[in-house]
Amino acid sequence: MKRRSFIAGTAAVGGAGCGRGEGPAPGYRVLTENEIRTLDAWCEALIPADDAPGASWAKVPRYIDIQLTRKFRRLLPRYREALAAMERWLAAAGVEGMAARLELMEQGKAPRELFADGGKDAFEMVLAHTLQGFYGSPRHGGNRDYVSWVLLGVAPVPVRGREQAETGKN
Amino acid sequence: MRLPEVDAVIIGAGAAGPIVAKELAFAGWRTVLLERGEWNTAADCRKDDLRNQRTSILGHPFGPEDEGNPRVVVERDGRLRVVEPSAGGYHNNAACVGGGTLSYGAMAWRFHPHDFRMRTEYGTKVPAAFADSTLEDWPIGYDDLEPYYEQAEWEIGVSGDDSTNPFRGERKRALPMPPLPPTREHEILWRGALRAGLHPFHIPMLRNSVPYGGRPGCMRCRWCVGFACEVDAKCGTQNTVLPRALGTGNLTLRTGCQAQEVTMGPGGTATGVRYFDANGERQEQPARVVVVSASAIESARLLLNSKSNLFPRGLGNRHDWVGRNLQGHTYTGAYGLFADDVYDDLGPGASVAICDYNHGNAGMAGGAMLANEFIRLPIQAAGIRPPGVPRWGKGHKDYFRTNYRRLVAVQGPTQEAPTFGMRVEVDAEVKDKFGIPVARLSGLKHPHTIEVGNLMAEKAEGWLRASGAETTWKKGAGQGISGGQHQAGTCRMGRDAKTSVVDENLRIHETENVYVVDGSVHVTNGGFNPVLTIMALAFRAGRHIAGAHRVRG
C-alpha cells in the first residue's frame, strides 16, 4: 500500500476563527459568549420551544460545551469554524433567520465562502449533538430535568439508592 | 518472566473461555484464564444512555478503552481509516470478564438444524448463494450440539417458552425458567402473528424470569441491552460458570492481561502464551494446552500474530483461512406506528419471535428469526421516523412526542453467505499500546445476503401490518461487513485442513494442543443471535479437551 489517511474518528481541521484570546462564557468550559449565543440559537432552531421547552431551555449548548472538552475535544476547531461562519452569515438577519439557513445547510446550499461544503458537515454535526443533548441523560449537561423524557411520556423512574448515578451533577 | 507451567491457559473470559475453564477446572486441571479487561459487576451499571455497549456516543464502560486499542478499517474506495473502539466500523463487542455476556440482550437461540448444513439444503436449489461465497456445511450437526445446548440452558440459565415454535430442532428438555409475563406490545404482535398464519412464541433468554442460580428475577427496567443488569438477573459467564470454576481452587483468573502470541515449539506443539500483564510487563505462561477464546476478530488477530517455523504466516494459517469469512448478521426489519400507545414501560422489551422465515423462502438460502426489539430509550428512537417526517424543527418534535409510545420495531438477524473477502488481517503499521499489530477489517457483503435481508424486512413489515400498525416502513440491508457483537467465522471448523482452520473438536489442524473456542469456528452463523451456540460449543470442547489430554498426576 502506498498511502494511508489516518482519520481518528474525526480529523481536526485547523484555523480556529473567533474565540482566540477570549475566555469561556460564564458557566461554560470552552465556548465564548458569542459562540454560546450562536450555538444556543442554532440548537433551539433544531428543537424549538412550543408549549414544551426546546433545546435552549434544556441546556443543550451546555452538553456540547462539556463534551468539547472531553469526548468531542477533537471537534473543537470544527465547532469554532462553524460558529464563526454562522455568526457572519447571521450578521444582517439576526438569529430569526436561523431556521431558513439551516434548511440550506442541510441541503448543502449554504454560501461556499462560509462553508466549503455548503454547510452539510456542520449541520449534521450539530444536529447529532443536539439530539444527544436533548434526549440523553441529564448527567452529561443537557436534557435539564429530563424535560424531553417528560415530553415523550416516559418520566424518569427514580431507583432507590441510585439517584446519584441516575442524575449525576448538573 | 516465565511463569510455572499449568495444564491449560485460556485466552479470553467472554462467552466461551469461562465455560472451558469450568469444564477443565472441574476435571482437576490447573488452569489459567487471561482476560484483557476488568471484572465489572452489577454495581457498575450506570444506566447511561449515551455511554454503554450499545450506544457508545460518549464511549462504553465495558471495554476496550478508546485509547491504545485501534483497528484499521478498509473503506469501499480502498482508503484505510484508523478507528477507536467506540467508533462505528470498529465492530466492538466488549473487553471485560464475561465479555458481551455482561451487557448483552441475552437472546438464547439454538440454531436451526438446517443452519448446520447450508450446502446440503441449498447447494442445488439456490446456486446464487454459492457463487463467490464460502457457504458450506458444518462438520457437526444439530444433534451433536443438542446435549450441550441443554447444558448451557440449565447451567447458565434460560427463561422462555418455544413450545409453540414448530420450526425448532428437537429439544429433549424444557427450558429451566418460564417466560416473563407479556407486555402490551407482545400481545399485539402475538395476535397479529396468529392472524397472519404465523407461529409466535416466547423468546428464550439468558435472563432470570424467576430466582435462579442464586440471583433474583428480572425487575423489568428500561435499561437492558448494552448495560450490566442492576439486579444481576441477566445470566452471563461472569456470574455463573466462572465463580463455580474459581470455587474449585484449580482456576486462576488474571485480568488486565493482553495476549501477544501463542508460543510454539519446533513442531505443532504450543508451549504457552506470551502476554502483557496488568502492569504492562511481559509474561510467559507455559501450558500443556492452549485455548484461544478471544472472539472472532481478536482470536484471528492473535493467531496471525503467532508466527513459527511450522506456521510462518500465522498459527493455523498455512492455507490462508485464518481471518477469512468474517460474518455477524445482516439486521433488517420494519417499524410500525399504531393508533394508540403500545408502550407500557416494561423491559426488557424483546419477547415475541417467529421462526417461520428462517428457512423455506423461495429462491433464498436461509433467512432470519424475526422478533420485536428491546426497549428503545429516547436517544435510540430519536432517529427512527417514517419517510417524509423531518429530522429536526417543529415537525420532528411534533412527530416524536406523538409517536414515541406508539412505535413497534420488528427485526431479525439474517444469516449471511460468508465470503473470502470479508476478513480480518493484521495491519502492517498500526499497533496497539503494547506494540502488537492490530486487526484490519475489510470486505463487502455477498449480494445474496442483501436479497435475503431485504426479504426479511418485507416479512417484518407484513407482521406489523397484520398486527394493526397504521403506518409501516422498512429498514433494508447495508452493504458493509457485519461483525460486532455477533462476530464469527474467522477460524472455520472443518475436516479438511486445506479449507478450514480447526477440526470438529476445535483443535487447530496440524497442532497437538491448540484450540480455538468461540464464534470464530462457526462455519455459518445461523439466522439467530449466536451466543448459545458459542456456549454449547464451549461445553462440548471443554469436555473433549479434558478427555483427550492427560493431566500430570
XYZ file of C-alpha atoms in Angstrom:
723
model
C 0.000 0.000 0.000
C 1.285 3.454 -0.831
C -0.779 5.947 1.004
C -2.948 5.898 4.010
C -5.010 8.561 5.633
C -5.386 8.465 9.351
C -8.699 9.818 10.387
C -9.001 9.088 14.061
C -12.760 9.389 14.449
C -12.812 12.910 13.153
C -9.904 14.830 11.785
C -9.188 18.142 13.371
C -9.263 20.999 10.918
C -7.045 23.928 11.699
C -7.935 27.562 11.784
C -9.831 28.477 14.913
C -11.744 31.580 13.993
C -13.300 33.618 16.723
C -12.670 32.984 20.345
C -8.943 33.372 20.325
C -7.900 35.440 23.252
C -11.405 35.370 24.767
C -12.201 33.221 27.768
C -15.127 30.852 28.008
C -18.563 32.278 28.709
C -19.558 32.307 32.398
C -20.750 28.838 33.388
C -19.196 27.207 30.321
C -15.925 25.398 29.845
C -14.641 26.366 26.457
C -17.021 28.231 24.173
C -17.088 32.051 24.370
C -20.141 34.202 24.949
C -20.531 34.916 21.252
C -20.151 31.266 20.396
C -22.667 30.170 23.021
C -25.178 32.748 21.803
C -24.929 31.469 18.249
C -24.943 27.805 19.284
C -27.941 28.353 21.537
C -29.958 29.811 18.653
C -28.752 27.015 16.347
C -29.821 24.249 18.751
C -33.109 25.968 19.528
C -33.938 26.097 15.810
C -33.304 22.354 15.629
C -35.589 21.605 18.593
C -37.734 24.702 19.165
C -39.823 25.501 22.215
C -43.597 25.369 21.812
C -45.853 24.602 24.748
C -42.921 22.492 25.940
C -39.331 23.693 26.282
C -36.820 23.356 23.471
C -33.097 22.783 23.206
C -32.139 26.115 24.751
C -34.074 25.611 27.981
C -32.852 22.005 28.127
C -29.248 23.319 28.151
C -28.181 21.516 25.012
C -25.328 24.025 24.448
C -24.007 23.116 27.893
C -23.937 19.440 26.863
C -21.998 20.311 23.717
C -19.628 22.639 25.582
C -18.811 19.956 28.167
C -18.230 17.288 25.530
C -15.965 19.642 23.570
C -13.574 19.328 26.492
C -13.987 15.542 26.669
C -15.124 13.026 24.090
C -15.553 15.619 21.322
C -12.398 17.582 22.085
C -11.018 16.978 18.624
C -14.104 18.646 17.176
C -13.461 21.997 18.876
C -11.753 23.599 15.842
C -14.628 22.492 13.607
C -17.155 23.941 16.043
C -15.261 27.228 16.238
C -15.121 27.435 12.479
C -18.811 26.585 12.019
C -19.988 29.005 14.708
C -17.852 31.817 13.298
C -19.231 31.194 9.834
C -22.801 31.155 11.130
C -22.202 34.350 13.056
C -21.026 36.120 9.915
C -23.933 34.727 7.932
C -26.437 35.893 10.522
C -24.904 39.330 10.950
C -27.538 41.003 8.836
C -30.604 38.893 9.571
C -30.076 38.060 13.245
C -31.000 34.759 14.867
C -34.523 34.915 13.433
C -33.030 33.778 10.166
C -31.573 30.629 11.673
C -34.116 28.004 10.569
C -34.067 29.107 6.942
C -30.281 28.975 6.942
C -30.231 25.519 8.490
C -32.528 24.281 5.733
C -29.994 25.459 3.173
C -27.131 23.846 5.083
C -28.980 20.532 5.309
C -29.097 20.521 1.503
C -25.506 21.693 1.190
C -26.597 25.030 -0.271
C -25.016 27.471 2.170
C -22.587 30.021 0.684
C -19.313 28.292 -0.170
C -17.287 31.205 1.099
C -18.675 30.459 4.566
C -18.914 26.655 4.436
C -16.620 24.899 1.975
C -19.077 22.007 1.523
C -22.205 24.106 1.524
C -22.750 23.513 5.230
C -23.754 19.857 5.280
C -20.970 18.635 7.588
C -21.533 21.325 10.191
C -25.290 20.829 10.006
C -25.049 17.077 10.600
C -22.549 17.512 13.426
C -24.665 19.991 15.356
C -27.907 18.085 14.700
C -26.448 14.814 16.060
C -25.134 16.531 19.169
C -28.355 18.448 19.713
C -30.404 15.255 19.682
C -27.948 13.736 22.172
C -28.076 16.775 24.436
C -31.865 16.968 24.311
C -32.750 13.272 24.641
C -29.694 11.889 26.504
C -29.091 11.605 30.212
C -29.032 14.898 32.190
C -25.794 13.789 33.817
C -23.961 14.976 30.707
C -25.236 18.523 30.967
C -28.310 18.637 28.708
C -31.922 17.424 28.979
C -32.470 19.592 32.040
C -34.902 17.982 34.497
C -35.466 15.176 31.958
C -37.575 17.627 30.016
C -37.551 15.541 26.821
C -38.485 12.362 28.656
C -41.444 14.077 30.257
C -42.398 15.363 26.800
C -42.343 11.813 25.424
C -44.312 10.383 28.337
C -41.523 8.310 29.836
C -40.855 10.130 33.067
C -37.637 9.028 34.732
C -38.234 6.319 37.299
C -36.245 7.002 40.436
C -34.372 3.941 41.616
C -33.940 3.889 45.355
C -30.338 4.400 46.377
C -29.264 5.178 42.835
C -30.321 8.804 42.408
C -26.726 9.869 42.158
C -25.979 7.529 39.293
C -29.252 8.451 37.606
C -28.906 12.198 37.573
C -25.274 12.965 38.314
C -24.461 16.585 38.918
C -25.744 19.268 36.616
C 9.053 -13.555 33.051
C 8.497 -17.253 32.634
C 5.791 -18.486 34.998
C 5.358 -22.063 36.308
C 3.724 -24.384 33.794
C -0.001 -25.104 34.100
C -2.244 -27.655 32.430
C -4.142 -25.157 30.345
C -4.105 -21.464 29.566
C -7.250 -19.899 28.124
C -7.173 -16.517 26.401
C -10.374 -14.535 26.809
C -13.055 -14.642 29.534
C -16.017 -13.949 27.266
C -18.915 -16.202 26.311
C -16.707 -19.279 25.793
C -13.498 -19.050 27.848
C -15.043 -19.344 31.337
C -17.081 -22.365 30.193
C -13.975 -24.217 29.008
C -12.263 -23.086 32.232
C -15.075 -24.521 34.307
C -15.051 -27.852 32.494
C -11.261 -28.155 32.900
C -11.163 -26.936 36.496
C -13.849 -29.448 37.451
C -11.757 -32.159 35.759
C -8.865 -31.239 38.023
C -6.825 -29.209 35.552
C -4.709 -26.379 36.868
C -5.935 -23.662 34.563
C -5.110 -20.009 33.959
C -7.710 -17.716 32.351
C -6.370 -14.474 30.849
C -8.684 -11.517 30.250
C -7.581 -8.152 28.880
C -10.435 -6.260 30.588
C -11.643 -5.943 34.158
C -14.207 -7.774 36.251
C -17.219 -5.442 36.208
C -20.289 -6.216 38.257
C -23.885 -5.111 38.744
C -22.525 -2.196 40.765
C -21.007 -0.846 37.537
C -24.453 -0.460 35.992
C -24.563 3.283 35.396
C -27.699 3.372 33.231
C -26.077 5.929 30.973
C -27.931 6.116 27.666
C -25.041 7.855 25.896
C -22.284 5.648 27.247
C -22.957 1.924 27.064
C -22.011 -1.074 24.922
C -24.883 -0.469 22.503
C -24.913 3.320 22.252
C -21.293 4.369 22.633
C -21.626 8.042 21.628
C -19.639 9.077 24.698
C -17.695 5.819 24.976
C -18.504 2.494 26.573
C -17.897 1.195 30.089
C -17.018 -2.437 29.427
C -14.085 -2.028 27.117
C -11.850 -1.899 25.371
C -10.687 1.606 26.234
C -10.651 4.080 23.377
C -7.002 4.914 23.995
C -4.428 2.471 22.691
C -6.721 -0.122 21.081
C -7.201 0.967 17.463
C -8.273 -1.079 14.481
C -7.892 -0.320 10.799
C -10.913 -0.348 8.501
C -10.574 -0.607 4.736
C -13.221 1.627 3.149
C -15.036 0.769 -0.066
C -12.783 3.097 -2.042
C -9.724 1.321 -0.630
C -8.762 4.060 1.815
C -7.584 2.979 5.238
C -9.160 4.503 8.301
C -7.912 4.075 11.858
C -10.833 3.792 14.280
C -11.137 3.724 18.047
C -13.304 1.142 19.840
C -16.363 3.333 20.438
C -16.485 4.465 16.790
C -18.586 2.906 14.049
C -16.765 0.382 11.919
C -14.661 -0.977 14.779
C -17.051 -3.878 15.302
C -16.566 -3.870 19.027
C -18.071 -6.412 21.338
C -16.634 -5.865 24.816
C -13.449 -6.423 26.771
C -14.290 -7.472 30.310
C -14.869 -10.601 32.369
C -17.972 -12.144 30.829
C -17.282 -10.307 27.566
C -20.500 -9.470 25.785
C -22.484 -11.664 28.188
C -22.245 -8.999 30.912
C -24.208 -6.442 28.906
C -25.989 -8.362 26.161
C -29.688 -8.510 25.357
C -29.328 -12.205 26.151
C -31.371 -13.992 23.486
C -30.602 -17.691 23.869
C -31.128 -19.291 20.478
C -30.403 -22.798 19.371
C -29.526 -22.720 15.667
C -31.975 -24.459 13.341
C -30.848 -27.942 12.198
C -30.637 -26.622 8.598
C -28.212 -23.899 9.738
C -25.546 -26.580 10.125
C -25.959 -27.869 6.571
C -26.488 -24.949 4.269
C -24.816 -26.605 1.267
C -26.877 -29.763 1.630
C -30.095 -27.753 1.878
C -29.437 -25.081 -0.739
C -26.453 -26.128 -2.875
C -28.560 -27.126 -5.857
C -31.704 -25.135 -5.039
C -30.105 -21.697 -4.685
C -26.856 -21.611 -6.680
C -26.749 -17.788 -6.471
C -25.870 -18.038 -2.795
C -22.820 -20.174 -3.568
C -21.280 -18.118 -6.365
C -18.167 -16.473 -4.913
C -19.165 -17.429 -1.389
C -17.772 -19.963 1.075
C -21.203 -21.131 2.198
C -20.724 -24.672 3.463
C -21.966 -27.404 5.814
C -20.604 -27.670 9.330
C -18.672 -30.878 10.112
C -21.048 -31.408 13.048
C -24.805 -31.162 13.182
C -27.602 -30.056 15.458
C -27.789 -33.468 17.102
C -24.122 -33.287 18.100
C -24.745 -29.984 19.870
C -28.187 -30.734 21.331
C -26.938 -32.076 24.691
C -24.633 -29.078 25.062
C -27.362 -26.604 24.198
C -29.280 -28.184 27.066
C -26.274 -27.947 29.364
C -25.857 -24.252 28.555
C -29.566 -23.603 29.110
C -29.508 -25.208 32.541
C -26.044 -24.290 33.827
C -26.174 -20.661 32.764
C -29.931 -20.238 32.897
C -32.534 -19.582 30.211
C -36.146 -18.431 30.514
C -38.749 -18.548 27.747
C -41.075 -20.961 26.021
C -40.545 -22.131 22.466
C -43.080 -24.959 22.652
C -45.305 -23.162 20.122
C -42.464 -22.884 17.614
C -42.913 -25.758 15.150
C -39.703 -24.840 13.302
C -37.240 -25.575 16.089
C -34.925 -28.527 16.338
C -35.769 -31.405 18.653
C -35.469 -30.440 22.306
C -35.067 -33.153 24.925
C -35.660 -30.999 27.957
C -37.766 -27.883 28.505
C -36.166 -24.582 29.493
C -35.482 -24.191 33.215
C -37.447 -20.934 33.653
C -40.826 -19.697 32.367
C -41.022 -16.579 30.190
C -41.659 -13.152 31.669
C -45.324 -12.078 31.591
C -46.205 -10.453 28.268
C -46.082 -6.749 27.527
C -48.796 -4.922 25.605
C -46.572 -4.947 22.521
C -46.069 -8.706 22.926
C -49.813 -9.344 22.973
C -50.443 -7.150 19.936
C -47.743 -8.888 17.911
C -48.775 -12.337 19.119
C -52.343 -11.838 17.925
C -51.126 -10.297 14.677
C -48.875 -13.258 14.015
C -51.724 -15.709 14.534
C -53.949 -13.665 12.195
C -51.240 -13.896 9.543
C -50.911 -17.667 9.990
C -47.522 -17.350 11.694
C -46.282 -19.178 14.785
C -45.342 -16.819 17.635
C -43.552 -17.968 20.775
C -41.689 -16.579 23.791
C -38.023 -15.824 23.019
C -35.580 -17.928 25.042
C -33.455 -15.520 27.063
C -30.364 -15.888 29.255
C -32.218 -13.865 31.845
C -33.792 -14.918 35.119
C -37.559 -14.560 34.995
C -37.677 -16.069 38.483
C -34.900 -16.531 41.053
C -32.336 -18.959 39.649
C -28.724 -19.777 40.326
C -28.701 -17.689 43.497
C -29.733 -14.497 41.711
C -33.102 -12.694 41.506
C -35.532 -12.400 38.615
C -35.670 -9.523 36.124
C -37.143 -6.316 37.566
C -38.223 -5.236 34.056
C -36.473 -1.891 33.818
C -35.782 0.029 30.602
C -32.050 -0.472 30.733
C -31.158 -3.849 29.337
C -29.193 -4.485 26.174
C -25.896 -2.643 26.373
C -25.999 -2.352 30.149
C -24.912 -4.516 33.053
C -28.045 -5.663 34.893
C -28.586 -3.676 38.061
C -30.035 -6.657 39.934
C -27.813 -9.232 38.201
C -30.780 -11.017 36.626
C -29.018 -11.482 33.297
C -27.087 -14.723 33.133
C -23.608 -14.400 31.707
C -20.468 -16.422 32.161
C -19.193 -13.945 34.769
C -21.968 -14.706 37.272
C -22.469 -18.433 36.595
C -19.743 -20.799 35.389
C -16.830 -18.555 36.331
C -17.486 -18.316 40.082
C -18.117 -22.070 40.120
C -14.829 -22.718 38.337
C -12.938 -20.443 40.723
C -14.557 -22.330 43.585
C -12.664 -25.487 42.660
C -9.368 -23.839 43.512
C -7.964 -25.059 40.205
C -8.547 -21.896 38.203
C -6.603 -18.648 38.312
C -8.194 -15.625 36.620
C -5.817 -12.848 35.588
C -7.449 -9.610 34.405
C -5.811 -6.727 32.562
C -3.722 -9.200 30.555
C -3.318 -8.741 26.800
C -2.109 -11.799 24.892
C 0.629 -11.142 22.360
C 1.229 -14.563 20.808
C 0.842 -18.278 21.252
C 4.391 -19.616 21.519
C 5.199 -22.723 19.522
C 7.829 -25.394 19.970
C 9.693 -26.770 16.983
C 6.712 -28.709 15.589
C 2.977 -28.478 16.064
C 3.091 -28.263 19.822
C 2.399 -24.973 21.560
C 4.447 -24.192 24.636
C 2.230 -21.458 26.088
C 1.221 -17.826 25.742
C 3.224 -14.629 25.821
C 1.272 -11.687 27.202
C 1.442 -8.261 28.833
C 0.122 -8.261 32.389
C -1.881 -5.570 34.206
C 1.357 -3.678 34.922
C 2.340 -3.760 31.268
C 5.108 -6.273 31.927
C 5.803 -9.150 29.578
C 4.950 -12.569 30.924
C 5.191 -16.041 29.519
C 2.699 -18.634 30.699
C 3.779 -22.157 29.746
C 0.913 -24.610 29.399
C 0.257 -28.100 28.094
C -2.872 -26.952 26.263
C -3.654 -23.504 24.842
C -7.257 -22.394 24.248
C -7.911 -19.226 22.227
C -11.309 -17.686 23.095
C -10.852 -14.024 22.252
C -13.826 -13.699 19.804
C -13.712 -13.827 16.044
C -11.725 -10.670 15.364
C -9.238 -10.851 18.232
C -8.717 -14.621 18.005
C -7.837 -14.266 14.321
C -5.524 -11.373 15.161
C -3.759 -13.422 17.843
C -3.252 -16.407 15.533
C -1.977 -14.189 12.710
C 0.451 -12.582 15.162
C 1.717 -16.035 16.308
C 4.335 -16.975 13.733
C 6.527 -20.065 13.973
C 8.592 -22.369 11.767
C 5.642 -24.607 11.002
C 3.285 -21.637 10.614
C 5.267 -18.732 9.115
C 2.059 -16.882 8.095
C 0.434 -17.234 11.486
C -0.784 -20.121 13.607
C -3.175 -22.368 11.702
C -2.791 -20.221 8.604
C -0.841 -22.469 6.264
C -3.708 -22.404 3.781
C -4.698 -18.769 4.274
C -8.021 -19.387 6.025
C -7.408 -17.568 9.320
C -9.374 -14.324 9.405
C -11.479 -15.197 6.341
C -15.286 -15.465 6.328
C -15.868 -12.800 8.962
C -19.616 -12.591 9.491
C -22.046 -11.237 12.000
C -25.605 -10.745 10.861
C -27.398 -8.533 8.409
C -30.061 -6.887 10.540
C -33.131 -5.772 8.664
C -36.722 -5.249 9.697
C -39.542 -2.774 9.848
C -41.159 -0.188 12.055
C -44.829 0.316 12.682
C -46.882 3.115 14.227
C -50.102 2.177 15.965
C -53.204 4.309 16.564
C -52.770 4.126 20.325
C -49.952 3.783 22.810
C -48.339 0.355 22.750
C -45.539 1.235 25.144
C -46.090 0.056 28.713
C -42.595 0.713 30.038
C -41.816 -2.902 30.847
C -38.386 -4.217 29.996
C -36.509 -5.850 28.521
C -38.779 -5.313 25.502
C -37.871 -8.126 23.127
C -40.106 -11.061 23.961
C -42.003 -12.484 20.980
C -40.489 -14.108 17.914
C -41.305 -16.159 14.857
C -39.121 -18.656 13.000
C -41.471 -19.008 10.030
C -38.922 -17.334 7.748
C -35.618 -18.883 8.863
C -35.805 -21.389 6.025
C -38.012 -22.315 3.104
C -38.096 -18.877 1.452
C -38.428 -19.441 -2.297
C -35.165 -18.791 -4.111
C -33.369 -17.834 -0.915
C -30.698 -19.626 1.105
C -31.784 -19.192 4.704
C -33.438 -16.214 6.351
C -33.852 -14.885 9.854
C -35.711 -15.225 13.063
C -37.878 -12.132 13.480
C -38.595 -10.602 16.878
C -39.724 -7.392 18.470
C -36.902 -5.112 19.541
C -35.641 -4.210 23.022
C -36.998 -1.054 24.631
C -35.693 1.950 22.784
C -34.575 4.761 25.032
C -35.433 8.232 23.669
C -31.972 8.842 22.203
C -32.124 5.475 20.438
C -35.529 6.254 18.932
C -34.811 9.882 18.030
C -33.622 8.955 14.540
C -36.423 6.487 13.758
C -39.103 8.073 11.607
C -41.213 7.236 8.556
C -40.090 8.640 5.202
C -41.077 12.268 4.837
C -41.015 13.216 8.517
C -38.462 15.958 9.161
C -35.364 15.205 11.203
C -35.495 18.487 13.142
C -37.538 21.531 13.935
C -41.185 21.614 14.945
C -42.009 18.753 12.577
C -39.581 16.461 14.351
C -40.719 17.432 17.811
C -44.421 17.045 16.992
C -43.855 13.683 15.375
C -41.705 12.301 18.145
C -43.873 13.390 21.072
C -46.954 11.932 19.383
C -45.443 8.661 18.272
C -42.678 7.617 20.662
C -45.083 5.436 22.619
C -46.827 4.117 19.511
C -43.760 2.677 17.810
C -43.025 -1.027 17.445
C -39.908 -2.406 15.776
C -39.576 -5.919 14.381
C -36.244 -7.097 13.068
C -34.075 -10.130 12.625
C -30.508 -11.331 12.067
C -30.285 -12.567 8.502
C -27.889 -15.430 8.082
C -25.058 -14.357 5.777
C -23.308 -16.095 2.922
C -19.684 -15.855 4.067
C -17.010 -14.877 1.580
C -13.245 -14.978 1.429
C -13.207 -11.210 1.068
C -14.954 -10.404 4.366
C -11.918 -10.716 6.526
C -9.601 -9.898 9.396
C -5.908 -9.289 8.736
C -3.236 -7.728 10.903
C -2.136 -4.285 9.847
C 1.459 -3.800 8.794
C 1.858 -0.448 10.537
C -0.759 0.316 13.186
C -0.098 -1.152 16.619
C -1.876 -1.138 19.965
C -0.493 0.376 23.161
C 1.724 -2.669 23.684
C 3.158 -2.533 20.175
C 1.140 -5.524 18.946
C -0.111 -5.220 15.346
C -3.864 -4.550 15.299
C -6.741 -6.091 13.349
C -7.613 -4.726 9.926
C -11.167 -5.315 8.645
C -12.295 -5.330 5.047
C -14.872 -6.682 2.631
C -18.396 -6.319 1.372
C -21.481 -8.436 1.903
C -22.401 -11.132 -0.562
C -25.216 -9.848 -2.843
C -27.425 -12.794 -1.941
C -27.293 -11.828 1.720
C -28.693 -8.414 0.841
C -31.557 -10.030 -1.075
C -32.432 -12.266 1.857
C -32.162 -9.353 4.277
C -34.494 -7.205 2.227
C -36.997 -10.057 2.025
C -36.895 -10.310 5.828
C -37.692 -6.580 6.042
C -40.790 -7.207 3.913
C -41.825 -10.084 6.159
C -41.353 -7.942 9.264
C -43.499 -5.225 7.712
C -46.175 -7.803 6.904
C -46.243 -8.968 10.519
C -46.614 -5.379 11.746
C -49.465 -4.718 9.300
C -51.244 -7.896 10.361
C -50.881 -6.669 13.941
C -52.698 -3.443 13.177
C -49.914 -0.930 12.525
C -51.292 2.067 10.622
C -48.014 3.296 9.183
C -45.130 0.961 8.424
C -41.748 1.328 6.794
C -38.772 -0.916 6.188
C -35.140 -0.907 7.228
C -33.190 -2.603 4.445
C -29.767 -4.207 4.295
C -26.489 -2.296 4.220
C -23.524 -3.206 2.030
C -20.681 -3.290 4.532
C -19.402 -6.236 6.520
C -21.067 -7.140 9.764
C -19.331 -8.369 12.885
C -19.784 -6.519 16.136
C -21.352 -8.465 18.935
C -22.250 -11.387 16.651
C -18.800 -11.706 15.038
C -17.998 -15.211 13.837
C -16.422 -17.354 11.154
C -12.744 -16.389 11.074
C -11.329 -19.780 12.154
C -13.670 -22.123 10.354
C -14.347 -25.636 11.610
C -13.892 -28.416 9.050
C -12.466 -31.825 8.320
C -10.093 -30.733 5.554
C -7.029 -28.825 6.735
C -6.832 -27.113 3.360
C -10.255 -25.470 3.663
C -10.620 -24.843 7.385
C -8.651 -23.847 10.479
C -9.852 -26.174 13.263
C -11.157 -29.726 13.255
C -14.529 -30.809 14.562
C -13.122 -30.846 18.107
C -11.952 -27.248 17.587
C -8.247 -28.141 17.611
C -6.173 -26.209 15.083
C -5.192 -28.546 12.234
C -1.605 -29.814 12.415
C -1.204 -28.767 16.046
C -1.192 -31.088 19.040
C -2.595 -28.807 21.682
C -4.044 -25.504 20.425
C -7.809 -24.997 20.369
C -9.997 -22.130 19.204
C -13.256 -21.976 21.143
C -15.529 -19.047 20.310
C -17.662 -17.793 17.416
C -14.597 -17.926 15.152
C -15.196 -21.593 14.445
C -18.762 -21.145 13.144
C -18.928 -22.188 9.509
C -22.130 -20.195 9.180
C -23.776 -18.050 11.811
C -27.424 -19.124 11.650
C -30.366 -16.772 11.422
C -30.116 -16.227 15.171
C -28.065 -14.454 17.817
C -25.081 -16.778 18.192
C -24.237 -16.793 21.895
C -25.965 -20.014 22.981
C -24.247 -21.839 20.130
C -20.892 -20.425 21.260
C -21.651 -21.604 24.796
C -22.734 -25.069 23.644
C -19.573 -25.442 21.567
C -17.534 -24.391 24.613
C -19.139 -27.034 26.846
C -18.515 -29.609 24.140
C -14.907 -28.532 23.581
C -14.206 -28.379 27.317
C -15.392 -31.923 27.756
C -13.385 -33.085 24.758
C -10.162 -31.392 25.879
C -10.459 -32.780 29.400
C -10.738 -36.281 27.926
C -8.198 -36.010 25.126
C -5.182 -34.778 27.073
C -3.753 -36.438 30.127
C -3.190 -34.242 33.159
C 0.005 -34.820 35.093
C -0.584 -36.854 38.245
